Amino acid sequence: MVEKVEQRVTFSNYGEFLKTKSDLAELSEDELDLWLSENNKYSLLSYLENSDVVDNYLSGLPKVYLALFNSNSEMGIGDKVVWLHEGNLYSFEETDDIEALKINFSSLEPTGSITISSQLLSGNDISSKATLGGNSVDARYQREFRGSSKVDCSGKKSNMGSSNYTYKYIHELKTVKIRDGFTVVAELYLNIKMEYKYKNRSWKSAGEKRDINVAVQFPNITFKNAGRTIPINKVSTHYKNYTCSNNQEIRLAYTPQSYDVYYNPDSPQWEVSGSGTITHKIHGGYNSWTNYVNW
């Protein structure tokens, strides 16, 4: 059993937390691993990767978010302990009986939230420009298949599973919002992942290693709230290769500053147009899919 620990990363203020999260999103996998070894050895990311815990909400969060919390889903901001639970953020004093308060969390008032949701874009028309709400996912590109063989990173070949298992590749655009009171920051990700299910059970994240090639361009990405264009930072062109890899997340755009949602808390939208190819295959060359994407 993987041990949970109370050691947590502490930020001097909310702004430092946001800056660190944004900086981590620019790191490679190896660089992120190095940061974790030096700053958050017992991170929530490491805990989930090395345990049998299945949490649909946490598995949908970008890795950089999981890297900032400890295995108890806690971090420090100023003199507060911040706890992430089912998408809500709760703040405690260091002197509080935190574990007792967690048991009765339904009586607590959240101080913020980190929200995502997995849903198809309305209409699911692959020829149209994607318009995503502030906390939604465009998962129009999916391919199901039966597993055959796989090769691990050491070169060892094995079978993926019986015919009772179904796998699928998913290439999606995902938005994430962090809300603090009446201000929000938002990010847009290209998410490249694989899931599996046994017979008619629910889909779960798959751990087989894969080779992924990405060649995509996004000439237009804008973000609006209540009809007002919100300033964003973005990268339009992405050429990346991942060998013997897990799921990948590529940040396409983000709001460098918080924007106010006091009058219109649920109206933000990303408008996206982009195209290119994503090639996804099980390491060893099996079940290859070249996906011609068009958002």
PDB file of C-alpha atoms in Angstrom:
ATOM      1  CA  MET A   1       0.000   0.000   0.000  1.00  0.00           C
ATOM      2  CA  VAL A   2       1.358   3.434  -0.914  1.00  0.00           C
ATOM      3  CA  GLU A   3       1.775   5.625   2.160  1.00  0.00           C
ATOM      4  CA  LYS A   4       0.055   8.993   2.436  1.00  0.00           C
ATOM      5  CA  VAL A   5       2.003  11.800   4.093  1.00  0.00           C
ATOM      6  CA  GLU A   6       1.221  15.252   5.469  1.00  0.00           C
ATOM      7  CA  GLN A   7       4.295  16.965   4.013  1.00  0.00           C
ATOM      8  CA  ARG A   8       3.020  19.639   1.633  1.00  0.00           C
ATOM      9  CA  VAL A   9       4.252  22.346  -0.723  1.00  0.00           C
ATOM     10  CA  THR A  10       3.538  25.845   0.633  1.00  0.00           C
ATOM     11  CA  PHE A  11       3.205  28.997  -1.479  1.00  0.00           C
ATOM     12  CA  SER A  12       3.544  32.473  -0.028  1.00  0.00           C
ATOM     13  CA  ASN A  13       0.326  33.599  -1.735  1.00  0.00           C
ATOM     14  CA  TYR A  14      -2.240  32.642  -4.375  1.00  0.00           C
ATOM     15  CA  GLY A  15      -0.283  34.421  -7.105  1.00  0.00           C
ATOM     16  CA  GLU A  16       2.816  32.322  -6.428  1.00  0.00           C
ATOM     17  CA  PHE A  17       0.713  29.159  -6.676  1.00  0.00           C
ATOM     18  CA  LEU A  18      -0.664  30.233 -10.091  1.00  0.00           C
ATOM     19  CA  LYS A  19       2.797  31.183 -11.373  1.00  0.00           C
ATOM     20  CA  THR A  20       4.326  27.882 -10.270  1.00  0.00           C
ATOM     21  CA  LYS A  21       1.491  25.926 -11.906  1.00  0.00           C
ATOM     22  CA  SER A  22       1.994  27.870 -15.137  1.00  0.00           C
ATOM     23  CA  ASP A  23       5.768  27.327 -15.049  1.00  0.00           C
ATOM     24  CA  LEU A  24       5.339  23.564 -14.522  1.00  0.00           C
ATOM     25  CA  ALA A  25       3.075  23.354 -17.584  1.00  0.00           C
ATOM     26  CA  GLU A  26       6.096  24.310 -19.728  1.00  0.00           C
ATOM     27  CA  LEU A  27       8.308  21.490 -18.427  1.00  0.00           C
ATOM     28  CA  SER A  28       9.029  18.174 -20.122  1.00  0.00           C
ATOM     29  CA  GLU A  29       8.163  14.934 -18.320  1.00  0.00           C
ATOM     30  CA  ASP A  30      11.779  14.510 -17.177  1.00  0.00           C
ATOM     31  CA  GLU A  31      11.922  18.106 -15.951  1.00  0.00           C
ATOM     32  CA  LEU A  32       8.653  17.678 -14.051  1.00  0.00           C
ATOM     33  CA  ASP A  33       9.992  14.489 -12.445  1.00  0.00           C
ATOM     34  CA  LEU A  34      13.098  16.406 -11.340  1.00  0.00           C
ATOM     35  CA  TRP A  35      10.968  19.221  -9.879  1.00  0.00           C
ATOM     36  CA  LEU A  36       8.901  16.671  -7.954  1.00  0.00           C
ATOM     37  CA  SER A  37      11.995  14.941  -6.550  1.00  0.00           C
ATOM     38  CA  GLU A  38      13.289  18.290  -5.296  1.00  0.00           C
ATOM     39  CA  ASN A  39      10.038  19.933  -4.152  1.00  0.00           C
ATOM     40  CA  ASN A  40       7.161  17.486  -3.663  1.00  0.00           C
ATOM     41  CA  LYS A  41       8.381  13.907  -3.390  1.00  0.00           C
ATOM     42  CA  TYR A  42       5.029  12.731  -1.969  1.00  0.00           C
ATOM     43  CA  SER A  43       2.822  14.447  -4.534  1.00  0.00           C
ATOM     44  CA  LEU A  44      -0.723  13.470  -5.407  1.00  0.00           C
ATOM     45  CA  LEU A  45       0.572  12.680  -8.914  1.00  0.00           C
ATOM     46  CA  SER A  46       3.109  10.174  -7.575  1.00  0.00           C
ATOM     47  CA  TYR A  47       0.556   8.667  -5.218  1.00  0.00           C
ATOM     48  CA  LEU A  48      -2.006   8.048  -7.968  1.00  0.00           C
ATOM     49  CA  GLU A  49       0.615   6.647 -10.365  1.00  0.00           C
ATOM     50  CA  ASN A  50       1.800   4.117  -7.779  1.00  0.00           C
ATOM     51  CA  SER A  51      -1.474   3.006  -6.206  1.00  0.00           C
ATOM     52  CA  ASP A  52      -4.650   1.241  -7.276  1.00  0.00           C
ATOM     53  CA  VAL A  53      -6.830   4.231  -6.389  1.00  0.00           C
ATOM     54  CA  VAL A  54      -9.294   5.152  -9.165  1.00  0.00           C
ATOM     55  CA  ASP A  55     -10.714   8.682  -9.032  1.00  0.00           C
ATOM     56  CA  ASN A  56     -12.437   9.913 -12.182  1.00  0.00           C
ATOM     57  CA  TYR A  57     -12.153  13.571 -11.194  1.00  0.00           C
ATOM     58  CA  LEU A  58      -8.450  13.464 -10.310  1.00  0.00           C
ATOM     59  CA  SER A  59      -7.589  11.387 -13.386  1.00  0.00           C
ATOM     60  CA  GLY A  60      -9.025  14.187 -15.529  1.00  0.00           C
ATOM     61  CA  LEU A  61      -6.817  16.897 -14.026  1.00  0.00           C
ATOM     62  CA  PRO A  62      -3.612  17.881 -15.830  1.00  0.00           C
ATOM     63  CA  LYS A  63      -0.491  16.407 -14.254  1.00  0.00           C
ATOM     64  CA  VAL A  64       0.825  19.805 -13.176  1.00  0.00           C
ATOM     65  CA  TYR A  65      -2.173  20.264 -10.871  1.00  0.00           C
ATOM     66  CA  LEU A  66      -1.623  16.865  -9.259  1.00  0.00           C
ATOM     67  CA  ALA A  67       2.062  17.715  -8.863  1.00  0.00           C
ATOM     68  CA  LEU A  68       1.267  20.655  -6.560  1.00  0.00           C
ATOM     69  CA  PHE A  69      -0.837  18.769  -4.012  1.00  0.00           C
ATOM     70  CA  ASN A  70       0.460  16.130  -1.618  1.00  0.00           C
ATOM     71  CA  SER A  71      -0.972  12.624  -1.393  1.00  0.00           C
ATOM     72  CA  ASN A  72      -3.684  13.941   0.962  1.00  0.00           C
ATOM     73  CA  SER A  73      -4.773  16.438  -1.740  1.00  0.00           C
ATOM     74  CA  GLU A  74      -3.368  19.319   0.327  1.00  0.00           C
ATOM     75  CA  MET A  75      -1.038  22.244  -0.232  1.00  0.00           C
ATOM     76  CA  GLY A  76      -0.283  25.436   1.679  1.00  0.00           C
ATOM     77  CA  ILE A  77      -1.089  28.989   0.560  1.00  0.00           C
ATOM     78  CA  GLY A  78       0.062  31.660   2.997  1.00  0.00           C
ATOM     79  CA  ASP A  79      -0.900  30.518   6.495  1.00  0.00           C
ATOM     80  CA  LYS A  80      -3.747  28.292   5.221  1.00  0.00           C
ATOM     81  CA  VAL A  81      -3.921  24.598   4.386  1.00  0.00           C
ATOM     82  CA  VAL A  82      -5.859  24.164   1.125  1.00  0.00           C
ATOM     83  CA  TRP A  83      -7.615  20.848   0.473  1.00  0.00           C
ATOM     84  CA  LEU A  84      -8.931  19.719  -2.925  1.00  0.00           C
ATOM     85  CA  HIS A  85     -11.971  17.444  -2.750  1.00  0.00           C
ATOM     86  CA  GLU A  86     -14.352  16.551  -5.599  1.00  0.00           C
ATOM     87  CA  GLY A  87     -13.471  19.738  -7.484  1.00  0.00           C
ATOM     88  CA  ASN A  88     -13.867  22.117  -4.543  1.00  0.00           C
ATOM     89  CA  LEU A  89     -11.122  23.875  -2.584  1.00  0.00           C
ATOM     90  CA  TYR A  90     -11.427  24.212   1.188  1.00  0.00           C
ATOM     91  CA  SER A  91      -9.181  26.303   3.465  1.00  0.00           C
ATOM     92  CA  PHE A  92      -8.164  25.408   7.013  1.00  0.00           C
ATOM     93  CA  GLU A  93      -6.045  26.961   9.716  1.00  0.00           C
ATOM     94  CA  GLU A  94      -2.903  25.038  10.630  1.00  0.00           C
ATOM     95  CA  THR A  95      -4.300  24.721  14.166  1.00  0.00           C
ATOM     96  CA  ASP A  96      -7.612  23.202  13.008  1.00  0.00           C
ATOM     97  CA  ASP A  97      -8.443  19.535  13.477  1.00  0.00           C
ATOM     98  CA  ILE A  98      -8.250  19.131   9.708  1.00  0.00           C
ATOM     99  CA  GLU A  99      -9.012  15.422   9.526  1.00  0.00           C
ATOM    100  CA  ALA A 100     -12.164  15.866  11.622  1.00  0.00           C
ATOM    101  CA  LEU A 101     -13.307  18.766   9.429  1.00  0.00           C
ATOM    102  CA  LYS A 102     -12.746  16.690   6.299  1.00  0.00           C
ATOM    103  CA  ILE A 103     -15.091  13.993   7.574  1.00  0.00           C
ATOM    104  CA  ASN A 104     -17.897  16.577   7.728  1.00  0.00           C
ATOM    105  CA  PHE A 105     -16.887  18.452   4.572  1.00  0.00           C
ATOM    106  CA  SER A 106     -20.520  18.855   3.446  1.00  0.00           C
ATOM    107  CA  SER A 107     -20.953  21.445   6.195  1.00  0.00           C
ATOM    108  CA  LEU A 108     -17.962  23.466   4.972  1.00  0.00           C
ATOM    109  CA  GLU A 109     -18.116  26.399   2.565  1.00  0.00           C
ATOM    110  CA  PRO A 110     -15.712  26.012  -0.392  1.00  0.00           C
ATOM    111  CA  THR A 111     -13.326  28.904  -0.923  1.00  0.00           C
ATOM    112  CA  GLY A 112     -12.702  28.027  -4.571  1.00  0.00           C
ATOM    113  CA  SER A 113     -12.789  25.269  -7.151  1.00  0.00           C
ATOM    114  CA  ILE A 114     -10.887  23.522  -9.943  1.00  0.00           C
ATOM    115  CA  THR A 115     -13.402  22.349 -12.523  1.00  0.00           C
ATOM    116  CA  ILE A 116     -13.393  20.167 -15.616  1.00  0.00           C
ATOM    117  CA  SER A 117     -16.055  17.957 -17.154  1.00  0.00           C
ATOM    118  CA  SER A 118     -16.009  15.171 -19.726  1.00  0.00           C
ATOM    119  CA  GLN A 119     -18.690  15.706 -22.303  1.00  0.00           C
ATOM    120  CA  LEU A 120     -19.008  15.799 -26.089  1.00  0.00           C
ATOM    121  CA  LEU A 121     -19.225  19.131 -27.845  1.00  0.00           C
ATOM    122  CA  SER A 122     -22.860  19.880 -28.602  1.00  0.00           C
ATOM    123  CA  GLY A 123     -23.700  18.423 -32.023  1.00  0.00           C
ATOM    124  CA  ASN A 124     -20.298  16.689 -32.246  1.00  0.00           C
ATOM    125  CA  ASP A 125     -19.855  18.001 -35.812  1.00  0.00           C
ATOM    126  CA  ILE A 126     -16.228  17.345 -36.752  1.00  0.00           C
ATOM    127  CA  SER A 127     -16.342  19.884 -39.578  1.00  0.00           C
ATOM    128  CA  SER A 128     -17.253  22.829 -37.352  1.00  0.00           C
ATOM    129  CA  LYS A 129     -15.112  25.154 -35.293  1.00  0.00           C
ATOM    130  CA  ALA A 130     -14.958  24.067 -31.662  1.00  0.00           C
ATOM    131  CA  THR A 131     -16.631  26.269 -29.073  1.00  0.00           C
ATOM    132  CA  LEU A 132     -16.119  25.070 -25.510  1.00  0.00           C
ATOM    133  CA  GLY A 133     -17.626  26.324 -22.299  1.00  0.00           C
ATOM    134  CA  GLY A 134     -15.314  27.293 -19.488  1.00  0.00           C
ATOM    135  CA  ASN A 135     -15.239  23.801 -17.997  1.00  0.00           C
ATOM    136  CA  SER A 136     -15.957  21.352 -20.812  1.00  0.00           C
ATOM    137  CA  VAL A 137     -14.261  18.833 -23.078  1.00  0.00           C
ATOM    138  CA  ASP A 138     -14.503  18.364 -26.849  1.00  0.00           C
ATOM    139  CA  ALA A 139     -13.897  14.605 -27.232  1.00  0.00           C
ATOM    140  CA  ARG A 140     -15.018  14.173 -30.835  1.00  0.00           C
ATOM    141  CA  TYR A 141     -12.012  12.018 -31.825  1.00  0.00           C
ATOM    142  CA  GLN A 142     -12.119   8.510 -30.385  1.00  0.00           C
ATOM    143  CA  ARG A 143     -11.162   5.078 -31.736  1.00  0.00           C
ATOM    144  CA  GLU A 144     -12.054   1.782 -30.042  1.00  0.00           C
ATOM    145  CA  PHE A 145     -10.092  -1.430 -30.585  1.00  0.00           C
ATOM    146  CA  ARG A 146      -9.365  -4.827 -29.091  1.00  0.00           C
ATOM    147  CA  GLY A 147      -5.926  -5.236 -27.593  1.00  0.00           C
ATOM    148  CA  SER A 148      -3.316  -7.449 -29.199  1.00  0.00           C
ATOM    149  CA  SER A 149       0.296  -7.250 -28.055  1.00  0.00           C
ATOM    150  CA  LYS A 150       2.358  -4.631 -26.260  1.00  0.00           C
ATOM    151  CA  VAL A 151       6.021  -3.997 -25.489  1.00  0.00           C
ATOM    152  CA  ASP A 152       7.250  -2.335 -22.308  1.00  0.00           C
ATOM    153  CA  CYS A 153      10.109   0.150 -22.211  1.00  0.00           C
ATOM    154  CA  SER A 154      12.651  -2.612 -21.524  1.00  0.00           C
ATOM    155  CA  GLY A 155      11.626  -4.405 -24.741  1.00  0.00           C
ATOM    156  CA  LYS A 156       9.593  -7.199 -23.110  1.00  0.00           C
ATOM    157  CA  LYS A 157       6.592  -8.291 -25.211  1.00  0.00           C
ATOM    158  CA  SER A 158       3.289  -9.487 -23.716  1.00  0.00           C
ATOM    159  CA  ASN A 159      -0.443  -9.682 -24.462  1.00  0.00           C
ATOM    160  CA  MET A 160      -2.757  -6.793 -23.624  1.00  0.00           C
ATOM    161  CA  GLY A 161      -5.692  -8.859 -22.378  1.00  0.00           C
ATOM    162  CA  SER A 162      -8.537 -11.132 -23.376  1.00  0.00           C
ATOM    163  CA  SER A 163     -11.320 -10.289 -25.818  1.00  0.00           C
ATOM    164  CA  ASN A 164     -13.371  -9.128 -22.824  1.00  0.00           C
ATOM    165  CA  TYR A 165     -11.300  -5.929 -22.767  1.00  0.00           C
ATOM    166  CA  THR A 166     -11.978  -2.973 -25.048  1.00  0.00           C
ATOM    167  CA  TYR A 167      -9.544  -0.092 -25.458  1.00  0.00           C
ATOM    168  CA  LYS A 168      -9.902   3.346 -27.002  1.00  0.00           C
ATOM    169  CA  TYR A 169      -7.677   6.232 -27.993  1.00  0.00           C
ATOM    170  CA  ILE A 170      -9.076   9.704 -27.222  1.00  0.00           C
ATOM    171  CA  HIS A 171      -7.781  13.003 -28.638  1.00  0.00           C
ATOM    172  CA  GLU A 172      -9.630  15.876 -26.996  1.00  0.00           C
ATOM    173  CA  LEU A 173      -9.574  19.549 -26.179  1.00  0.00           C
ATOM    174  CA  LYS A 174     -10.008  20.092 -22.455  1.00  0.00           C
ATOM    175  CA  THR A 175     -10.554  23.272 -20.458  1.00  0.00           C
ATOM    176  CA  VAL A 176      -9.720  23.717 -16.795  1.00  0.00           C
ATOM    177  CA  LYS A 177     -10.834  26.587 -14.540  1.00  0.00           C
ATOM    178  CA  ILE A 178      -9.464  27.605 -11.165  1.00  0.00           C
ATOM    179  CA  ARG A 179     -11.907  29.818  -9.303  1.00  0.00           C
ATOM    180  CA  ASP A 180     -11.005  31.894  -6.266  1.00  0.00           C
ATOM    181  CA  GLY A 181     -13.981  33.886  -5.047  1.00  0.00           C
ATOM    182  CA  PHE A 182     -15.205  35.883  -8.058  1.00  0.00           C
ATOM    183  CA  THR A 183     -12.019  35.606 -10.122  1.00  0.00           C
ATOM    184  CA  VAL A 184     -11.005  32.778 -12.450  1.00  0.00           C
ATOM    185  CA  VAL A 185      -8.010  31.620 -14.475  1.00  0.00           C
ATOM    186  CA  ALA A 186      -8.588  29.233 -17.389  1.00  0.00           C
ATOM    187  CA  GLU A 187      -6.421  26.923 -19.504  1.00  0.00           C
ATOM    188  CA  LEU A 188      -6.954  24.992 -22.733  1.00  0.00           C
ATOM    189  CA  TYR A 189      -5.220  21.624 -23.247  1.00  0.00           C
ATOM    190  CA  LEU A 190      -4.868  19.105 -26.034  1.00  0.00           C
ATOM    191  CA  ASN A 191      -5.271  15.810 -24.199  1.00  0.00           C
ATOM    192  CA  ILE A 192      -4.006  12.555 -25.759  1.00  0.00           C
ATOM    193  CA  LYS A 193      -4.985   9.498 -23.772  1.00  0.00           C
ATOM    194  CA  MET A 194      -6.057   5.851 -23.784  1.00  0.00           C
ATOM    195  CA  GLU A 195      -8.748   4.137 -21.739  1.00  0.00           C
ATOM    196  CA  TYR A 196      -9.979   0.576 -21.300  1.00  0.00           C
ATOM    197  CA  LYS A 197     -13.019  -1.242 -19.956  1.00  0.00           C
ATOM    198  CA  TYR A 198     -13.802  -4.829 -19.010  1.00  0.00           C
ATOM    199  CA  LYS A 199     -17.013  -6.069 -20.687  1.00  0.00           C
ATOM    200  CA  ASN A 200     -19.713  -3.467 -19.941  1.00  0.00           C
ATOM    201  CA  ARG A 201     -18.053  -1.795 -16.995  1.00  0.00           C
ATOM    202  CA  SER A 202     -17.022   1.860 -16.930  1.00  0.00           C
ATOM    203  CA  TRP A 203     -14.002   3.235 -18.797  1.00  0.00           C
ATOM    204  CA  LYS A 204     -10.749   3.649 -16.854  1.00  0.00           C
ATOM    205  CA  SER A 205      -7.371   5.159 -17.664  1.00  0.00           C
ATOM    206  CA  ALA A 206      -5.060   2.622 -19.345  1.00  0.00           C
ATOM    207  CA  GLY A 207      -1.425   2.201 -18.379  1.00  0.00           C
ATOM    208  CA  GLU A 208       0.041   0.592 -21.514  1.00  0.00           C
ATOM    209  CA  LYS A 209       3.027   2.448 -22.941  1.00  0.00           C
ATOM    210  CA  ARG A 210       2.521   4.130 -26.293  1.00  0.00           C
ATOM    211  CA  ASP A 211       4.326   6.017 -29.045  1.00  0.00           C
ATOM    212  CA  ILE A 212       2.681   9.341 -29.908  1.00  0.00           C
ATOM    213  CA  ASN A 213       3.473  11.791 -32.700  1.00  0.00           C
ATOM    214  CA  VAL A 214       1.802  15.220 -32.770  1.00  0.00           C
ATOM    215  CA  ALA A 215       1.843  17.720 -35.649  1.00  0.00           C
ATOM    216  CA  VAL A 216      -0.932  20.285 -35.125  1.00  0.00           C
ATOM    217  CA  GLN A 217      -1.522  23.987 -35.676  1.00  0.00           C
ATOM    218  CA  PHE A 218      -4.061  26.261 -34.022  1.00  0.00           C
ATOM    219  CA  PRO A 219      -4.130  29.534 -35.977  1.00  0.00           C
ATOM    220  CA  ASN A 220      -7.068  30.877 -33.978  1.00  0.00           C
ATOM    221  CA  ILE A 221      -7.715  30.549 -30.261  1.00  0.00           C
ATOM    222  CA  THR A 222      -9.763  33.164 -28.445  1.00  0.00           C
ATOM    223  CA  PHE A 223     -11.388  33.246 -25.026  1.00  0.00           C
ATOM    224  CA  LYS A 224     -14.463  35.275 -24.151  1.00  0.00           C
ATOM    225  CA  ASN A 225     -16.561  35.938 -21.090  1.00  0.00           C
ATOM    226  CA  ALA A 226     -19.948  37.647 -21.413  1.00  0.00           C
ATOM    227  CA  GLY A 227     -19.003  38.709 -24.952  1.00  0.00           C
ATOM    228  CA  ARG A 228     -15.752  40.321 -23.810  1.00  0.00           C
ATOM    229  CA  THR A 229     -12.441  38.984 -25.156  1.00  0.00           C
ATOM    230  CA  ILE A 230     -10.121  37.910 -22.340  1.00  0.00           C
ATOM    231  CA  PRO A 231      -6.334  38.264 -22.915  1.00  0.00           C
ATOM    232  CA  ILE A 232      -4.554  34.914 -23.301  1.00  0.00           C
ATOM    233  CA  ASN A 233      -1.086  33.534 -23.933  1.00  0.00           C
ATOM    234  CA  LYS A 234      -0.975  30.801 -26.571  1.00  0.00           C
ATOM    235  CA  VAL A 235       1.298  28.639 -28.709  1.00  0.00           C
ATOM    236  CA  SER A 236      -0.065  28.020 -32.199  1.00  0.00           C
ATOM    237  CA  THR A 237       2.202  25.241 -33.538  1.00  0.00           C
ATOM    238  CA  HIS A 238       3.068  21.962 -31.845  1.00  0.00           C
ATOM    239  CA  TYR A 239       5.405  19.256 -33.177  1.00  0.00           C
ATOM    240  CA  LYS A 240       6.109  16.623 -30.541  1.00  0.00           C
ATOM    241  CA  ASN A 241       7.209  12.990 -30.325  1.00  0.00           C
ATOM    242  CA  TYR A 242       6.733  10.811 -27.266  1.00  0.00           C
ATOM    243  CA  THR A 243       8.285   7.320 -27.127  1.00  0.00           C
ATOM    244  CA  CYS A 244       7.175   4.666 -24.629  1.00  0.00           C
ATOM    245  CA  SER A 245       4.870   7.217 -23.074  1.00  0.00           C
ATOM    246  CA  ASN A 246       1.742   7.500 -20.945  1.00  0.00           C
ATOM    247  CA  ASN A 247      -1.104   9.983 -21.564  1.00  0.00           C
ATOM    248  CA  GLN A 248       0.067  13.391 -22.778  1.00  0.00           C
ATOM    249  CA  GLU A 249      -1.264  16.905 -22.162  1.00  0.00           C
ATOM    250  CA  ILE A 250      -0.173  19.862 -24.269  1.00  0.00           C
ATOM    251  CA  ARG A 251      -1.188  23.290 -23.013  1.00  0.00           C
ATOM    252  CA  LEU A 252      -2.412  25.362 -25.950  1.00  0.00           C
ATOM    253  CA  ALA A 253      -3.476  28.585 -24.215  1.00  0.00           C
ATOM    254  CA  TYR A 254      -4.112  30.139 -20.810  1.00  0.00           C
ATOM    255  CA  THR A 255      -5.233  33.379 -19.191  1.00  0.00           C
ATOM    256  CA  PRO A 256      -2.088  34.975 -17.690  1.00  0.00           C
ATOM    257  CA  GLN A 257      -4.230  37.048 -15.323  1.00  0.00           C
ATOM    258  CA  SER A 258      -7.415  36.277 -13.408  1.00  0.00           C
ATOM    259  CA  TYR A 259     -10.643  37.609 -14.906  1.00  0.00           C
ATOM    260  CA  ASP A 260     -13.744  38.689 -13.008  1.00  0.00           C
ATOM    261  CA  VAL A 261     -16.899  36.531 -13.095  1.00  0.00           C
ATOM    262  CA  TYR A 262     -19.028  38.334 -10.532  1.00  0.00           C
ATOM    263  CA  TYR A 263     -21.833  39.094 -12.984  1.00  0.00           C
ATOM    264  CA  ASN A 264     -21.361  36.208 -15.429  1.00  0.00           C
ATOM    265  CA  PRO A 265     -19.884  33.202 -13.601  1.00  0.00           C
ATOM    266  CA  ASP A 266     -20.868  30.545 -16.169  1.00  0.00           C
ATOM    267  CA  SER A 267     -20.466  32.261 -19.538  1.00  0.00           C
ATOM    268  CA  PRO A 268     -16.742  31.895 -20.514  1.00  0.00           C
ATOM    269  CA  GLN A 269     -16.050  30.173 -23.845  1.00  0.00           C
ATOM    270  CA  TRP A 270     -13.023  29.136 -25.874  1.00  0.00           C
ATOM    271  CA  GLU A 271     -13.276  29.504 -29.639  1.00  0.00           C
ATOM    272  CA  VAL A 272     -10.798  27.251 -31.409  1.00  0.00           C
ATOM    273  CA  SER A 273      -9.816  26.398 -34.955  1.00  0.00           C
ATOM    274  CA  GLY A 274      -6.977  23.997 -35.616  1.00  0.00           C
ATOM    275  CA  SER A 275      -5.913  20.992 -37.665  1.00  0.00           C
ATOM    276  CA  GLY A 276      -3.138  18.456 -38.154  1.00  0.00           C
ATOM    277  CA  THR A 277      -2.354  14.830 -37.389  1.00  0.00           C
ATOM    278  CA  ILE A 278      -1.950  12.791 -34.226  1.00  0.00           C
ATOM    279  CA  THR A 279      -0.498   9.286 -34.573  1.00  0.00           C
ATOM    280  CA  HIS A 280      -1.129   7.028 -31.591  1.00  0.00           C
ATOM    281  CA  LYS A 281       0.028   3.406 -31.246  1.00  0.00           C
ATOM    282  CA  ILE A 282       0.844   0.833 -28.602  1.00  0.00           C
ATOM    283  CA  HIS A 283       4.602   0.713 -28.002  1.00  0.00           C
ATOM    284  CA  GLY A 284       5.974  -1.954 -30.311  1.00  0.00           C
ATOM    285  CA  GLY A 285       3.943  -0.739 -33.303  1.00  0.00           C
ATOM    286  CA  TYR A 286       0.555  -2.248 -32.482  1.00  0.00           C
ATOM    287  CA  ASN A 287      -2.934  -0.771 -33.074  1.00  0.00           C
ATOM    288  CA  SER A 288      -1.662   2.321 -34.874  1.00  0.00           C
ATOM    289  CA  TRP A 289      -4.125   5.169 -35.546  1.00  0.00           C
ATOM    290  CA  THR A 290      -3.315   8.255 -37.599  1.00  0.00           C
ATOM    291  CA  ASN A 291      -5.994  10.785 -36.664  1.00  0.00           C
ATOM    292  CA  TYR A 292      -6.515  13.754 -39.009  1.00  0.00           C
ATOM    293  CA  VAL A 293      -7.946  16.319 -36.606  1.00  0.00           C
ATOM    294  CA  ASN A 294      -9.972  19.393 -37.504  1.00  0.00           C
ATOM    295  CA  TRP A 295     -11.315  21.656 -34.789  1.00  0.00           C
TER     296      TRP A 295
END
